[in-house]
Amino acid sequence: MSRSNGKSPLGGMILFGLVITGVLFVYFSTMFERDEPIINVKSNGYWNLKEPLKISIADKSGIKSYKVTLKTSSEAIALQNEQFITPENEVSLVIKPPRTAYSMKDKTMSVVIEAVDASKWNFLNGNVALKEFKFNIDKKRPHLNIVSNSYKISKGGSALVIFKADDENLQDIYIELSNDKKFKVQPFYKEGFYIALIAWPIIDKSFKASVVARDYAGNIAKSYIPLYLKQKNYKVSSIRLSDRFLKGKIADLAYEYVETQGVEDPIEQFKLINEDVRAKNERLIHDITSKLSDEMISDFKVDKMYPLKNAKVVARFGDHRKYFYKGKKISESYHLGLDLASNAMANIKPQNSGEVVFADYNGIYGNMPIIDHGLGLYTLYGHCSSIKVNSGEHFNAKEIVANTGLTGYAMGDHLHFGVLVQGVEVRPQEWMDREWIKLNISNVIKSAKKIIDRD
Ligand SMILES: [Zn+2]
């Protein structure tokens, strides 16, 4: 027996180990990875053959080449291909559709993408990914047609619009103001028709509203709503803050709010209440009153509003209030409701039914129920001494919603009556005028139905 004789089991083991290591290296190294490139196309399955296609290809070992082809019913059109000397881990492509495809009548087309990676796997050929993406071709813009609308809109006021929108793949439809505010629209009367109340926010100098419709393929249509604009001058008043007021009502409120905790200076307290607390309270109001149902309605009726009997107007909607202390301007705000006063703790009886969507305390607005009357129209009752309804309840017209009071930022017993259209405070006076309602709401609906029935 000799050790040097024959094959040593140790040498065999080393060789075997080397082979295993080599296999493991190939198996786990990026160089030999076996994952095919990942191909993604940014798409919802619709294409208007105008928008460029956004494609991304990613691979661990890098992309060696790719090829993008458009397959129509009659031909295959090469869109783009590329070979990389230095493989890239990620390739982002923006590919324009060919002009020739735009004139085709195909309802669907496919985009075929082939990508090869730089892996040494597959006998150095790399991994190949081949993907086909099918698109519904939609080159047509939605068709819009304004059926009927209020003749005019006043600064701070409301208007009604009814229109038709036609598209096979309608995705989104809304009304847009020049200040970017969007109003939702509600299906109306028959399929393809929509209705919306819109508003000219009091802080906007000018007003322009358009219906906008977009389909899934990205085609957009815009139609301007022809409204006669009526400017309105709102009162600007300078109010001198007295020490009595600051040390009384303001000190009381400051004690209550989170924003004014630890703040001792009465002027600072007033500023915080008039600006920060107000903004927070109004944000809540706007949130609650921005909702609109998407159920189809066949009519919308509203009675002249007058929530407080034998009431005197004590402050108007839209007053721009500038506050001064010792000759210096401290703060300013807009009064976004109509203040009505009669007896103390008088019954508040709204004339229109609806759903109670809020019945709670809201900062400077005090106890404040809000009623949703449908079509984005809401009424709000501020500074109440007590609320007689609960959130979530149905409200029947002419019942008592609350009693007037002076909760929140109020000096005497009164009702702060607010009317909102999809989160925008509007002139309550319009909704308190039977003639205005008839001209701007009822008649617009009536004439729209006549036109729709003929359609
Ligand atoms: Zn008020």
XYZ file of N, CA, C and O in Angstrom, residues 169 173 237 270 398:
20
model
N -66.011 55.774 -23.906
C -65.108 55.421 -22.797
C -64.909 56.573 -21.830
O -63.798 56.862 -21.412
N -65.698 63.617 -15.765
C -66.428 64.767 -16.277
C -66.699 65.708 -15.111
O -67.109 65.283 -14.042
N -65.635 97.140 5.334
C -65.792 97.965 6.530
C -64.565 97.901 7.432
O -63.873 96.880 7.491
N -56.800 87.636 19.173
C -57.805 87.987 18.174
C -57.372 87.531 16.788
O -58.143 86.957 16.030
N -89.651 72.844 7.263
C -90.450 73.642 8.206
C -90.425 73.131 9.640
O -91.120 73.664 10.507
